[in-house]
Amino acid sequence: MASRPVALLMQAVLYVAFAAVIGIFSTAPVYRHLAEDQALLKLSFSQPGQLRSECRRRSAEELQRMAPNMRQEMDCPRERSPLTVELSLDGAMLARETVAPAGIARDGPSTYYARFPVPAGEHRLTVRIDDSERVQGFNHVRDETVRLDPGRILVVDFDPARGGILYR
Amino acid sequence: MFATARRARSPGVLAYPFPGAAGVLARVEAAFDRCFGAHANPWRHLGALGFHLFWIVVVSGVYLYVVFDTSVAGAWQSVQALSTEQPWAGGLMRSLHRYASAAFAAVILLHVGCEFVRGRYAGARWFTWISGVPLVWLALGSGVVGYWLVWDQLALFSAVATMEWLDAAGVFGVSLARNFLTPESVDDRLFSLFVFLHIGLPLLLLLGMWVHIKRLSRPETVPARALGAGTLAALLVLSLFAPVTSAGPADAMRAEPALALDWFYLAPHALMYETSPGALWAVATVLTLALAACPLLGRAHRPAVARVDPANCNGCRRCFEDCPHGAITMHPHPDARIGAELAVVDPALCTACGICAGACPSSTPFRSVRELVTGIDMPQQRIGALRETLQSELARLSGPARIVVLGCSNSVEVEALRSPDTAALTFMCAGQMPPSFVEFALRNGAHGVVVATCPEDGCAYRLGGRWTQQRLDGLREPYLRARVPREQMRVVACAPHEAADLRRAVEALRTRRSHASAAEEVVHG
Ligand code: HEM
């Protein structure tokens, strides 16, 4: 071992070096996950699409063939339509996705989440959603100019009960 | 695979499969020994230091919990108040909690690296290694969730990044990240879950740490006082000079584009945003599997394990006491002497160090049997064969100062010292050497004996060096007898690169012998 004062001094130096490494790397370097002039678009929804097909009245023969306890007049399929979404910014397509409903019987919500860092500023934001296989094309559209300040997070959600395509 | 890297001088498997890397580590350790002394050298006690840091985190965490407001609305304010309203108590505790956690992560990383370099993933040690793997995840999880409790912009960033990552696995069927979409999405119930996780995961971690050391005999979970105090002091000084602060309160509608990350815990978030959640999954999976697969690396070289000879085992329990891996248990002796016991080796736990053979009283070379059979022995290097080699080495020696060097296959290579007046004998571990071998050499023609062990607290088999020193000092059975002249013996604790220390010890004994003979001549002349 080195002479005691030298050893103690070296210990102090090494302990300080250790503390410095811990201190430095627990805050630095700063991580920039968005550029100075970027905003963040989040497109996310968790909604069941509309029923794929309408209820149907069973015919008498059909009912006859069924077990007595199962004889229900109306046949209402539970399966939901998948949700198709398109998101475009200033005419450029950012996302186009068809999301299947959850569940073995395909009767659950379609869930989607995606994030898009975009340049801050004014943009024409177009969102189209098709939540019904029984309707041709997109039955929900929102198309407007939005102002995104740097660092702003704009959430695009979908809830027909609250008015369709929602911006937050 | 590692055969080429092994030194061919000992039938014991060399403990270190990567001599190059182990050599670098040994040099670093030796340098730190000179400043800290072996007992307080952090490199030699990283596992114990991990436990120490864990307890610092627990104690400071309890303080924080007392004043923490477990609600979405109150969390940020309550943490901030620690720093602003009671900087000398709460602020200090908060900083200490964070810095000790970061140090914990760093120490664990080093611990894994060092244990890997020392080849301690293979053979009977697989359990300790494999049980370490989940600890990495639990430590990471505990730390990351801790950041969420502050509920500042960093917390939100980390929580969202984690959820986006989990969502990418596609196993939850829902989007967890949606839980943080708007300020209203996060409620107090979700926040209680964070608190639950931040207590639950460290508890699991502690349980895992306990399992991790379960197979070791006398695991070191408390570092030397100087090391513990030095580390705590360093973290306290850091906390005073660089108190931890929060970012602004979490705001789901406004991103903080640049964040001061704790790279010890939050680096995966950066990796994910620089690549993709899928890439982070790939990295995490590959690293975990690679770590978990390490024990397969050394499978081909499973050495022969210790074997007990019931006729020569009197059940004295010394091997049982000394085995560093708890591979020996005591059972009733089949010879049916009332109360007598027999040592039994569990091959699955034995790392083939031979420390048990060195502990066995039947290993004494003075026994007047033609073939020395001891109570517990290593088939690849029997005590009987070692006595024969020592005898022939002693018979070969000539010259006025005849020295015997008793070495360890993981310390300095002693065979290089062999010369007409120097004998060399290498044990699998210094602990395999029955202390009576020293006396045997001195009584059969040697003028001096040098014993080489691994550096203090640096035994390849954890405890061999310590037991050897204690046996030679007469503090641990089997003792080197008190009448053996200690001035004719030197113990050198050194790493393979410290051959010069060993040579110096040999020379010192030789010089001593020459002076003694000269003095004798004067007296008799
Ligand atoms: C929370 C994290 C951990 C803590 C607190 C910890 C602590 C310890 C302690 C106290 C020892 C005993 C040291 C001794 O007395 O010789 C030890 C040994 C060991 N640890 Fe860990 N450890 C951790 C994580 C890990 C990990 C992640 C691995 C590897 C994947 C690992 C591999 C080992 C090995 C191989 C040994 C030596 C076993 C032997 O010599 O036979 N540890 N650890």
XYZ file of C-alpha atoms and ligand atoms in Angstrom:
736
model
C 0.000 0.000 0.000
C 1.111 3.563 -0.668
C 2.064 5.702 2.346
C -1.010 6.579 4.375
C -1.442 10.261 3.433
C -0.869 9.505 -0.249
C -3.287 6.576 -0.098
C -5.944 8.717 1.596
C -5.484 11.461 -0.953
C -5.784 8.989 -3.803
C -8.896 7.506 -2.206
C -10.445 10.953 -2.000
C -9.610 11.616 -5.643
C -11.098 8.296 -6.741
C -14.253 8.749 -4.651
C -14.729 12.184 -6.176
C -14.191 10.737 -9.655
C -16.812 8.088 -8.899
C -19.268 10.704 -7.647
C -18.555 12.818 -10.717
C -19.300 9.942 -13.092
C -22.551 9.213 -11.255
C -23.513 12.887 -11.126
C -22.686 13.626 -14.731
C -24.365 10.659 -16.352
C -27.492 10.957 -14.261
C -28.318 14.234 -16.017
C -26.087 14.570 -19.051
C -25.904 14.597 -21.971
C -29.326 16.120 -22.450
C -31.482 14.003 -24.735
C -33.435 15.797 -27.401
C -36.337 13.692 -28.575
C -37.966 16.517 -30.527
C -36.106 19.110 -32.556
C -36.346 22.762 -31.476
C -38.911 23.478 -34.181
C -40.968 20.335 -33.966
C -44.373 19.510 -32.579
C -45.806 16.091 -31.895
C -48.916 14.612 -33.450
C -50.463 11.663 -31.671
C -53.116 9.724 -33.488
C -54.837 7.306 -31.175
C -58.216 5.758 -30.670
C -59.798 2.792 -28.997
C -63.277 2.443 -30.438
C -65.436 -0.393 -31.664
C -66.378 -0.028 -35.315
C -70.007 -0.303 -36.279
C -71.616 -3.725 -36.473
C -70.647 -5.496 -39.664
C -74.114 -6.562 -40.512
C -77.626 -5.672 -39.397
C -79.906 -7.833 -37.355
C -81.926 -10.354 -39.320
C -85.251 -12.039 -38.538
C -84.936 -15.846 -38.552
C -87.423 -17.774 -40.650
C -89.801 -20.258 -39.059
C -87.909 -23.254 -40.526
C -84.679 -21.935 -39.190
C -86.120 -21.575 -35.730
C -87.552 -25.063 -35.957
C -84.110 -26.513 -36.606
C -82.646 -24.872 -33.505
C -82.699 -26.308 -30.013
C -85.828 -25.036 -28.197
C -83.874 -23.028 -25.650
C -81.863 -21.303 -28.399
C -84.839 -20.131 -30.471
C -84.357 -16.393 -30.672
C -86.209 -14.575 -33.349
C -83.560 -11.973 -34.103
C -80.078 -12.967 -35.289
C -77.731 -10.119 -34.376
C -74.074 -10.782 -35.352
C -71.644 -9.271 -32.864
C -68.761 -8.780 -35.247
C -67.577 -5.201 -35.666
C -66.213 -3.460 -38.738
C -62.501 -2.774 -38.720
C -61.516 0.894 -38.495
C -59.589 2.415 -41.353
C -57.823 5.680 -40.682
C -55.912 8.073 -42.874
C -53.907 10.984 -41.573
C -52.378 13.483 -43.922
C -50.484 16.661 -43.289
C -50.416 19.319 -46.008
C -51.493 16.672 -48.479
C -48.760 14.200 -47.551
C -49.994 10.927 -46.112
C -48.575 10.288 -42.642
C -50.527 7.157 -41.835
C -52.995 4.835 -43.437
C -53.992 1.910 -41.310
C -56.798 -0.606 -41.039
C -57.225 -1.815 -37.484
C -59.110 -5.032 -36.787
C -61.463 -5.218 -33.800
C -60.179 -7.023 -30.733
C -61.533 -10.286 -29.402
C -62.004 -13.794 -30.714
C -65.494 -12.893 -31.863
C -64.103 -9.655 -33.347
C -66.581 -7.710 -31.257
C -64.141 -5.506 -29.338
C -62.695 -2.065 -29.973
C -60.127 -1.291 -32.633
C -57.151 0.248 -30.876
C -54.495 2.383 -32.468
C -51.670 4.595 -31.267
C -48.978 6.322 -33.270
C -46.807 9.379 -32.814
C -45.476 11.665 -35.502
C -42.952 14.428 -34.869
C -43.860 17.166 -37.357
C -42.447 20.627 -38.091
C -44.098 23.320 -35.983
C -46.210 25.917 -37.727
C -49.487 26.026 -39.643
C -50.611 22.860 -41.311
C -53.564 21.498 -43.117
C -54.474 18.403 -41.163
C -56.821 15.884 -42.743
C -58.125 12.895 -40.845
C -60.438 10.360 -42.410
C -61.957 7.422 -40.617
C -64.110 4.622 -41.920
C -65.765 2.701 -39.110
C -68.413 0.846 -41.066
C -68.114 -1.816 -43.714
C -71.675 -1.131 -44.703
C -70.873 2.409 -45.809
C -68.704 3.070 -48.843
C -65.655 5.249 -48.185
C -64.816 7.365 -45.148
C -67.815 8.234 -43.038
C -65.875 10.585 -40.705
C -63.697 13.340 -42.088
C -62.078 16.316 -40.431
C -60.043 18.655 -42.540
C -58.800 21.924 -41.152
C -55.813 24.154 -40.679
C -54.111 23.839 -37.307
C -51.376 25.861 -35.662
C -48.775 23.779 -33.896
C -46.335 25.662 -31.701
C -42.974 24.046 -31.073
C -43.335 21.333 -28.420
C -47.107 21.225 -28.741
C -48.661 17.780 -28.569
C -51.802 17.498 -30.651
C -53.876 14.440 -29.898
C -56.230 13.185 -32.574
C -58.804 10.852 -31.028
C -61.963 9.300 -32.339
C -65.251 8.898 -30.501
C -68.516 9.009 -32.500
C -70.490 9.588 -29.301
C -68.579 12.821 -28.651
C -68.694 14.123 -32.183
C -66.398 11.879 -34.201
C -62.827 12.987 -34.826
C -61.566 14.970 -31.853
C -58.529 17.232 -31.534
C -56.966 17.913 -28.161
C -12.728 -23.809 -26.343
C -10.662 -22.249 -23.600
C -8.052 -24.990 -23.562
C -5.502 -22.895 -25.413
C -5.875 -20.090 -22.921
C -5.181 -22.409 -20.039
C -1.789 -22.773 -18.547
C -0.761 -26.375 -18.752
C 1.041 -26.423 -15.434
C -1.772 -27.553 -13.196
C -4.408 -30.220 -13.525
C -6.855 -27.776 -11.972
C -8.969 -25.917 -14.487
C -7.677 -22.397 -14.489
C -10.434 -20.293 -13.034
C -10.050 -17.526 -15.601
C -11.057 -18.313 -19.186
C -10.048 -14.878 -20.484
C -6.501 -14.388 -19.233
C -6.089 -11.121 -21.150
C -9.135 -9.404 -19.708
C -8.590 -10.975 -16.292
C -5.040 -9.643 -16.413
C -6.248 -6.096 -17.062
C -8.761 -6.410 -14.230
C -6.060 -7.759 -11.922
C -3.877 -4.750 -12.677
C -6.715 -2.321 -11.995
C -7.468 -4.129 -8.747
C -3.821 -4.071 -7.747
C -3.652 -0.324 -8.400
C -6.727 0.256 -6.230
C -5.298 -2.037 -3.540
C -2.452 0.409 -3.135
C -4.880 3.249 -2.331
C -7.756 1.485 -0.584
C -6.214 -1.700 0.741
C -7.804 -4.955 -0.409
C -10.600 -4.895 2.198
C -11.927 -1.526 1.066
C -11.119 -1.922 -2.618
C -14.421 -1.412 -4.465
C -13.385 -3.685 -7.348
C -13.004 -6.600 -4.983
C -16.372 -6.083 -3.269
C -18.801 -4.996 -5.961
C -21.549 -7.406 -4.863
C -21.356 -6.216 -1.269
C -21.280 -2.624 -2.490
C -24.465 -3.380 -4.441
C -26.189 -4.464 -1.232
C -24.881 -1.374 0.568
C -26.234 0.973 -2.104
C -29.537 -0.877 -2.090
C -29.931 -0.150 1.639
C -29.034 3.514 1.157
C -31.749 3.695 -1.487
C -34.232 1.984 0.849
C -33.547 4.250 3.815
C -33.664 7.464 1.778
C -36.731 6.135 -0.041
C -38.638 5.638 3.205
C -38.036 9.296 4.065
C -39.316 10.399 0.652
C -42.361 8.189 0.930
C -43.407 9.768 4.196
C -43.798 13.189 2.601
C -44.866 12.001 -0.842
C -48.367 12.862 -2.007
C -49.634 9.857 -3.961
C -52.000 11.779 -6.183
C -51.632 13.057 -9.711
C -52.393 16.581 -8.624
C -50.129 16.602 -5.576
C -47.146 14.444 -6.525
C -45.066 17.014 -8.384
C -45.664 19.660 -5.748
C -44.797 17.320 -2.867
C -41.521 16.263 -4.456
C -40.656 19.812 -5.413
C -41.331 20.928 -1.833
C -38.623 18.552 -0.641
C -36.048 20.461 -2.627
C -37.352 23.961 -1.981
C -38.678 23.825 1.574
C -36.270 21.446 3.268
C -33.127 21.329 1.121
C -31.000 20.082 4.029
C -33.225 17.142 4.848
C -35.690 16.221 2.128
C -33.642 17.704 -0.687
C -30.580 15.843 0.477
C -32.505 12.593 0.903
C -34.012 12.989 -2.518
C -30.637 13.532 -4.151
C -29.112 10.684 -2.189
C -31.963 8.386 -3.239
C -31.368 9.165 -6.866
C -27.609 9.129 -6.890
C -27.412 5.918 -4.860
C -29.793 4.310 -7.362
C -27.582 5.416 -10.231
C -24.522 4.136 -8.378
C -26.344 0.856 -7.757
C -26.904 0.447 -11.501
C -23.276 1.282 -12.247
C -21.950 -1.083 -9.582
C -24.153 -3.943 -10.788
C -22.953 -3.430 -14.349
C -19.360 -3.595 -13.176
C -20.140 -6.609 -10.990
C -21.554 -8.516 -13.978
C -18.597 -7.503 -16.137
C -16.033 -8.557 -13.535
C -17.732 -11.863 -12.771
C -17.871 -12.559 -16.498
C -14.202 -11.807 -16.993
C -13.428 -14.146 -14.116
C -15.419 -16.883 -15.824
C -17.836 -17.194 -12.942
C -20.798 -18.095 -15.095
C -19.971 -21.720 -15.693
C -20.077 -25.044 -13.944
C -21.459 -25.176 -10.435
C -21.731 -21.389 -10.422
C -24.499 -21.366 -13.043
C -27.120 -20.853 -10.353
C -25.556 -17.687 -8.974
C -25.127 -16.375 -12.501
C -28.611 -17.229 -13.770
C -30.251 -15.918 -10.613
C -28.439 -12.647 -11.299
C -30.084 -12.156 -14.694
C -33.583 -11.209 -13.449
C -31.942 -8.785 -11.022
C -30.871 -6.644 -13.968
C -34.496 -6.324 -15.070
C -35.830 -5.779 -11.580
C -33.244 -3.092 -10.875
C -33.987 -1.369 -14.170
C -37.748 -1.565 -13.592
C -37.495 -0.263 -10.031
C -35.425 2.716 -11.159
C -37.546 3.637 -14.164
C -40.806 3.543 -12.206
C -39.159 5.706 -9.546
C -38.780 8.445 -12.118
C -42.530 8.395 -12.800
C -43.402 9.294 -9.218
C -41.938 12.781 -9.601
C -44.656 13.400 -12.210
C -42.663 16.000 -14.037
C -42.110 16.204 -17.781
C -39.351 13.602 -17.526
C -41.726 11.253 -15.694
C -44.352 11.597 -18.390
C -41.771 11.112 -21.124
C -40.458 7.976 -19.437
C -43.896 6.538 -18.703
C -45.084 7.134 -22.267
C -41.865 5.727 -23.748
C -42.190 2.624 -21.576
C -45.831 2.126 -22.527
C -45.115 2.631 -26.226
C -42.434 -0.012 -25.875
C -44.743 -2.446 -24.091
C -47.461 -1.778 -26.659
C -45.057 -2.749 -29.422
C -44.952 -6.277 -27.984
C -48.624 -6.462 -28.931
C -49.526 -8.796 -26.084
C -51.792 -6.512 -24.130
C -54.464 -6.080 -26.778
C -54.989 -2.509 -25.592
C -52.832 0.554 -25.936
C -51.159 1.262 -22.607
C -49.771 4.507 -23.993
C -53.343 5.779 -24.340
C -53.402 5.975 -20.541
C -51.240 9.105 -20.850
C -52.853 10.733 -23.871
C -54.440 13.712 -22.170
C -54.165 15.221 -18.689
C -57.496 13.603 -17.765
C -56.323 10.129 -18.774
C -54.078 9.768 -15.726
C -56.034 9.312 -12.535
C -55.075 8.683 -8.932
C -55.673 4.954 -9.326
C -53.071 4.687 -12.036
C -50.764 6.715 -9.854
C -51.301 4.346 -6.944
C -50.228 1.570 -9.289
C -46.933 3.412 -9.880
C -46.381 3.684 -6.148
C -47.223 0.009 -5.731
C -44.732 -0.907 -8.468
C -42.034 1.305 -7.002
C -42.297 -0.552 -3.712
C -43.092 -3.982 -5.132
C -40.305 -4.212 -7.686
C -37.530 -3.348 -5.189
C -39.008 -5.909 -2.784
C -38.826 -8.518 -5.528
C -35.308 -7.318 -6.242
C -34.347 -7.865 -2.617
C -35.868 -11.340 -2.714
C -33.905 -12.001 -5.900
C -30.691 -10.748 -4.276
C -31.259 -13.151 -1.414
C -31.750 -16.072 -3.821
C -28.680 -14.913 -5.770
C -26.310 -15.471 -2.863
C -28.152 -18.503 -1.470
C -25.661 -21.017 -2.814
C -22.550 -19.244 -1.594
C -21.067 -20.000 1.736
C -20.413 -16.832 3.775
C -21.515 -14.401 1.054
C -20.206 -10.953 1.640
C -23.193 -8.626 1.716
C -21.739 -5.865 3.867
C -18.676 -4.026 2.588
C -15.782 -3.045 4.837
C -16.655 -0.026 6.953
C -14.201 2.219 5.114
C -15.657 1.307 1.729
C -19.252 1.691 2.902
C -18.575 5.017 4.584
C -16.471 6.316 1.691
C -19.189 5.508 -0.828
C -21.912 7.082 1.294
C -19.769 10.175 1.848
C -19.074 10.505 -1.878
C -22.796 10.346 -2.639
C -23.619 12.835 0.112
C -21.057 15.283 -1.222
C -22.490 14.844 -4.701
C -25.997 15.440 -3.323
C -24.847 18.657 -1.666
C -23.037 19.997 -4.686
C -25.515 18.926 -7.330
C -28.940 18.630 -5.692
C -31.486 16.841 -7.816
C -34.251 18.968 -9.336
C -37.502 18.225 -11.138
C -38.427 19.227 -14.630
C -41.665 21.196 -15.013
C -44.917 19.484 -14.017
C -46.112 16.774 -16.374
C -48.145 18.183 -19.238
C -49.600 15.723 -21.690
C -50.264 18.499 -24.170
C -46.800 19.980 -24.284
C -43.592 18.027 -24.828
C -40.332 19.043 -23.224
C -38.162 18.530 -26.292
C -34.848 18.216 -24.450
C -34.616 16.233 -21.229
C -31.826 15.647 -18.731
C -31.893 11.847 -18.768
C -30.486 9.606 -16.094
C -28.551 7.469 -18.532
C -28.117 4.696 -15.972
C -31.833 3.925 -16.131
C -33.429 5.847 -18.960
C -30.969 5.205 -21.781
C -33.316 2.602 -23.313
C -35.860 5.373 -24.029
C -33.286 7.253 -26.072
C -32.309 4.083 -27.882
C -35.969 3.441 -28.690
C -36.627 6.898 -30.114
C -33.406 6.797 -32.100
C -34.365 3.422 -33.561
C -37.759 1.840 -32.948
C -39.628 -0.016 -30.210
C -39.013 -3.223 -32.153
C -35.280 -2.579 -32.205
C -35.275 -1.994 -28.443
C -37.125 -5.281 -27.963
C -34.527 -6.994 -30.119
C -31.633 -5.506 -28.143
C -33.264 -6.354 -24.804
C -34.063 -9.911 -25.868
C -30.638 -10.600 -27.331
C -28.827 -9.167 -24.305
C -30.968 -11.132 -21.863
C -30.589 -14.378 -23.797
C -26.852 -13.825 -24.180
C -26.519 -13.285 -20.439
C -28.672 -16.304 -19.672
C -26.719 -18.466 -22.114
C -23.295 -17.742 -20.588
C -23.356 -20.875 -18.397
C -23.407 -22.940 -21.602
C -20.021 -21.474 -22.580
C -18.038 -23.465 -20.081
C -19.985 -26.689 -20.218
C -17.330 -28.700 -22.010
C -14.815 -28.122 -19.220
C -16.635 -29.358 -16.175
C -13.716 -30.486 -13.999
C -13.693 -33.538 -11.753
C -15.183 -32.774 -8.348
C -13.916 -33.523 -4.843
C -14.205 -37.122 -3.689
C -14.498 -38.375 -0.122
C -12.726 -41.495 1.091
C -14.884 -42.744 3.983
C -12.044 -44.778 5.484
C -10.005 -41.605 5.934
C -12.811 -39.207 6.845
C -13.389 -38.829 10.574
C -16.171 -36.288 10.185
C -14.158 -33.379 11.607
C -16.198 -30.852 9.560
C -13.242 -28.724 8.482
C -13.951 -29.168 4.762
C -17.615 -28.495 5.485
C -16.640 -25.230 7.196
C -14.230 -24.137 4.490
C -16.009 -24.986 1.234
C -16.753 -21.613 -0.413
C -19.732 -22.944 -2.323
C -21.482 -25.011 0.317
C -20.906 -28.206 -1.682
C -20.209 -30.323 1.384
C -22.781 -31.606 3.857
C -22.262 -33.861 6.867
C -24.087 -37.178 7.107
C -23.963 -40.103 9.549
C -20.839 -42.169 8.893
C -21.676 -45.521 7.293
C -19.067 -47.201 9.499
C -21.714 -46.834 12.181
C -19.480 -45.453 14.879
C -22.005 -43.739 17.116
C -22.150 -40.033 16.387
C -19.463 -40.130 13.721
C -20.064 -38.141 10.584
C -18.975 -38.345 6.973
C -18.496 -35.477 4.533
C -20.590 -35.804 1.384
C -19.896 -33.751 -1.741
C -22.714 -32.472 -3.925
C -21.134 -32.597 -7.396
C -23.601 -29.989 -8.670
C -22.201 -27.405 -6.251
C -18.484 -28.248 -6.326
C -16.270 -25.819 -8.263
C -13.232 -28.100 -7.989
C -10.991 -25.733 -6.042
C -9.519 -28.325 -3.682
C -9.883 -26.108 -0.593
C -11.499 -29.105 1.140
C -8.403 -31.243 0.593
C -6.274 -28.509 2.165
C -8.630 -28.441 5.142
C -8.543 -32.188 5.757
C -6.391 -33.261 8.725
C -5.678 -36.535 6.921
C -3.846 -34.572 4.225
C -0.733 -34.176 6.354
C 2.308 -35.396 4.436
C 3.875 -36.658 7.706
C 1.601 -39.679 7.759
C 3.774 -42.748 7.518
C 1.691 -44.512 4.920
C 3.331 -45.510 1.681
C 0.447 -44.150 -0.350
C -1.035 -41.032 1.163
C -4.806 -41.205 0.822
C -6.646 -38.353 2.434
C -10.245 -37.945 3.581
C -11.358 -35.672 0.766
C -9.319 -35.201 -2.367
C -9.277 -33.943 -5.946
C -9.025 -36.823 -8.426
C -7.089 -34.680 -10.890
C -4.439 -33.694 -8.337
C -4.300 -35.938 -5.295
C -2.624 -34.920 -2.068
C -0.628 -38.167 -2.270
C 0.699 -37.198 -5.699
C 1.489 -33.692 -4.460
C 3.520 -35.162 -1.589
C 5.430 -37.332 -4.040
C 6.186 -34.356 -6.258
C 7.316 -32.351 -3.250
C 9.544 -35.215 -2.114
C 11.190 -35.554 -5.504
C 11.591 -31.782 -5.770
C 13.257 -31.711 -2.329
C 15.549 -34.579 -3.324
C 16.591 -32.676 -6.431
C 17.540 -29.455 -4.607
C 21.139 -28.527 -4.112
C 23.038 -25.429 -3.032
C 23.484 -23.497 0.197
C 20.008 -21.901 0.258
C 17.317 -24.260 -0.900
C 13.881 -22.694 -1.310
C 10.528 -24.334 -1.953
C 7.785 -22.278 -3.612
C 4.255 -23.526 -3.080
C 2.056 -21.848 -5.656
C -1.538 -21.472 -6.736
C -2.662 -22.073 -10.311
C -4.498 -18.735 -10.352
C -1.686 -16.641 -8.957
C 1.863 -16.120 -10.256
C 3.194 -18.992 -12.333
C 5.755 -20.485 -9.941
C 7.187 -23.113 -12.273
C 9.291 -20.409 -13.913
C 11.262 -20.113 -10.663
C 12.375 -23.755 -10.719
C 16.171 -24.038 -10.590
C 18.739 -26.281 -8.902
C 18.173 -24.515 -5.600
C 14.488 -23.675 -5.998
C 11.639 -26.173 -6.034
C 8.164 -25.330 -7.274
C 4.847 -27.014 -6.656
C 1.536 -25.688 -7.956
C -1.761 -26.329 -6.200
C -5.164 -25.877 -7.814
C -5.869 -23.157 -5.272
C -3.599 -22.053 -2.433
C -6.353 -23.359 -0.172
C -5.664 -26.875 -1.458
C -2.288 -26.793 0.264
C -2.346 -28.523 3.643
C -0.341 -26.144 5.894
C 1.761 -29.086 7.044
C 3.363 -29.123 3.587
C 5.338 -26.062 4.718
C 6.675 -27.888 7.757
C 7.311 -30.993 5.674
C 9.452 -29.027 3.225
C 11.437 -27.333 5.997
C 12.046 -30.613 7.772
C 13.172 -32.338 4.590
C 15.919 -30.115 3.349
C 14.381 -26.768 2.441
C 15.804 -23.639 4.091
C 12.838 -21.518 3.248
C 9.288 -21.833 1.934
C 7.360 -19.238 -0.033
C 3.589 -19.655 -0.340
C 1.920 -17.804 -3.208
C -1.801 -17.065 -3.039
C -4.168 -14.888 -5.028
C -4.286 -11.270 -3.847
C -6.081 -10.597 -0.593
C -9.864 -10.755 -1.133
C -9.127 -11.794 -4.689
C -9.201 -15.585 -4.519
C -10.461 -17.178 -7.711
C -12.546 -19.422 -5.451
C -13.609 -16.642 -3.087
C -12.148 -17.899 0.205
C -8.999 -19.945 -0.517
C -6.512 -17.145 0.091
C -8.149 -16.096 3.339
C -8.275 -19.633 4.717
C -4.632 -20.244 3.743
C -3.482 -17.121 5.547
C -5.508 -18.012 8.638
C -4.240 -21.597 8.686
C -0.645 -20.440 8.402
C -1.230 -17.831 11.109
C -2.576 -20.527 13.418
C -6.048 -18.971 13.447
C -7.852 -21.665 11.553
C -7.647 -25.417 11.551
C -5.680 -27.193 10.294
C -2.946 -25.005 11.808
C 0.611 -24.756 10.708
C 2.229 -25.882 13.948
C 3.540 -23.146 16.228
C 7.031 -24.622 16.321
C 7.584 -24.044 12.609
C 10.030 -21.125 12.379
C 7.989 -18.382 10.750
C 11.087 -16.470 9.694
C 11.767 -19.262 7.225
C 8.418 -18.730 5.559
C 6.906 -15.974 3.427
C 3.333 -15.680 2.182
C 2.952 -13.596 -0.947
C -0.545 -12.603 -2.001
C -0.181 -11.598 -5.625
C -1.882 -11.552 -9.008
C -0.341 -13.357 -12.001
C 1.363 -10.174 -13.191
C 3.094 -9.634 -9.871
C 5.860 -12.216 -10.357
C 8.393 -9.707 -9.106
C 6.853 -9.818 -5.609
C 7.332 -13.552 -5.540
C 10.924 -13.352 -6.730
C 11.645 -10.765 -4.078
C 10.275 -13.072 -1.391
C 12.412 -15.969 -2.688
C 15.476 -13.738 -2.732
C 14.747 -12.433 0.765
C 14.641 -15.959 2.155
C 17.818 -16.872 0.279
C 19.664 -13.836 1.605
C 18.417 -14.578 5.083
C 19.714 -18.117 4.779
C 23.141 -16.944 3.539
C 23.446 -14.513 6.451
C 22.401 -17.222 8.888
C 24.998 -19.670 7.478
C 27.703 -17.008 7.523
C 26.922 -16.233 11.158
C 27.013 -19.949 11.945
C 30.430 -20.251 10.302
C 31.731 -17.373 12.394
C 30.451 -19.061 15.544
C 31.828 -22.468 14.626
C 34.850 -21.151 12.749
C -28.872 -6.558 -7.704
C -27.846 -6.975 -8.266
C -26.778 -7.857 -7.648
C -26.291 -7.887 -6.384
C -26.699 -7.000 -5.227
C -25.307 -8.926 -6.324
C -24.598 -9.282 -5.206
C -23.684 -10.309 -5.117
C -22.986 -10.714 -3.932
C -23.134 -10.080 -2.574
C -22.192 -11.754 -4.260
C -21.278 -12.523 -3.304
C -19.892 -12.031 -3.352
C -18.985 -12.912 -2.521
O -19.237 -13.047 -1.317
O -18.063 -13.495 -3.077
C -22.353 -12.011 -5.645
C -21.677 -12.981 -6.351
C -21.858 -13.231 -7.695
N -22.742 -12.572 -8.542
Fe -23.965 -11.055 -8.064
N -25.195 -9.499 -7.552
C -26.079 -8.867 -8.393
C -26.286 -9.130 -9.730
C -25.608 -10.091 -10.450
C -25.805 -10.346 -11.836
C -26.756 -9.569 -12.722
C -24.968 -11.377 -12.168
C -24.767 -12.018 -13.497
C -25.614 -12.142 -14.426
C -24.249 -11.759 -10.993
C -23.319 -12.769 -10.915
C -22.624 -13.140 -9.783
C -21.633 -14.187 -9.729
C -21.211 -15.055 -10.894
C -21.141 -14.239 -8.422
C -20.004 -15.097 -7.886
C -20.366 -16.487 -7.592
C -19.144 -17.274 -7.186
O -18.082 -16.767 -6.867
O -19.295 -18.477 -7.224
N -24.658 -10.957 -9.961
N -23.289 -11.113 -6.159
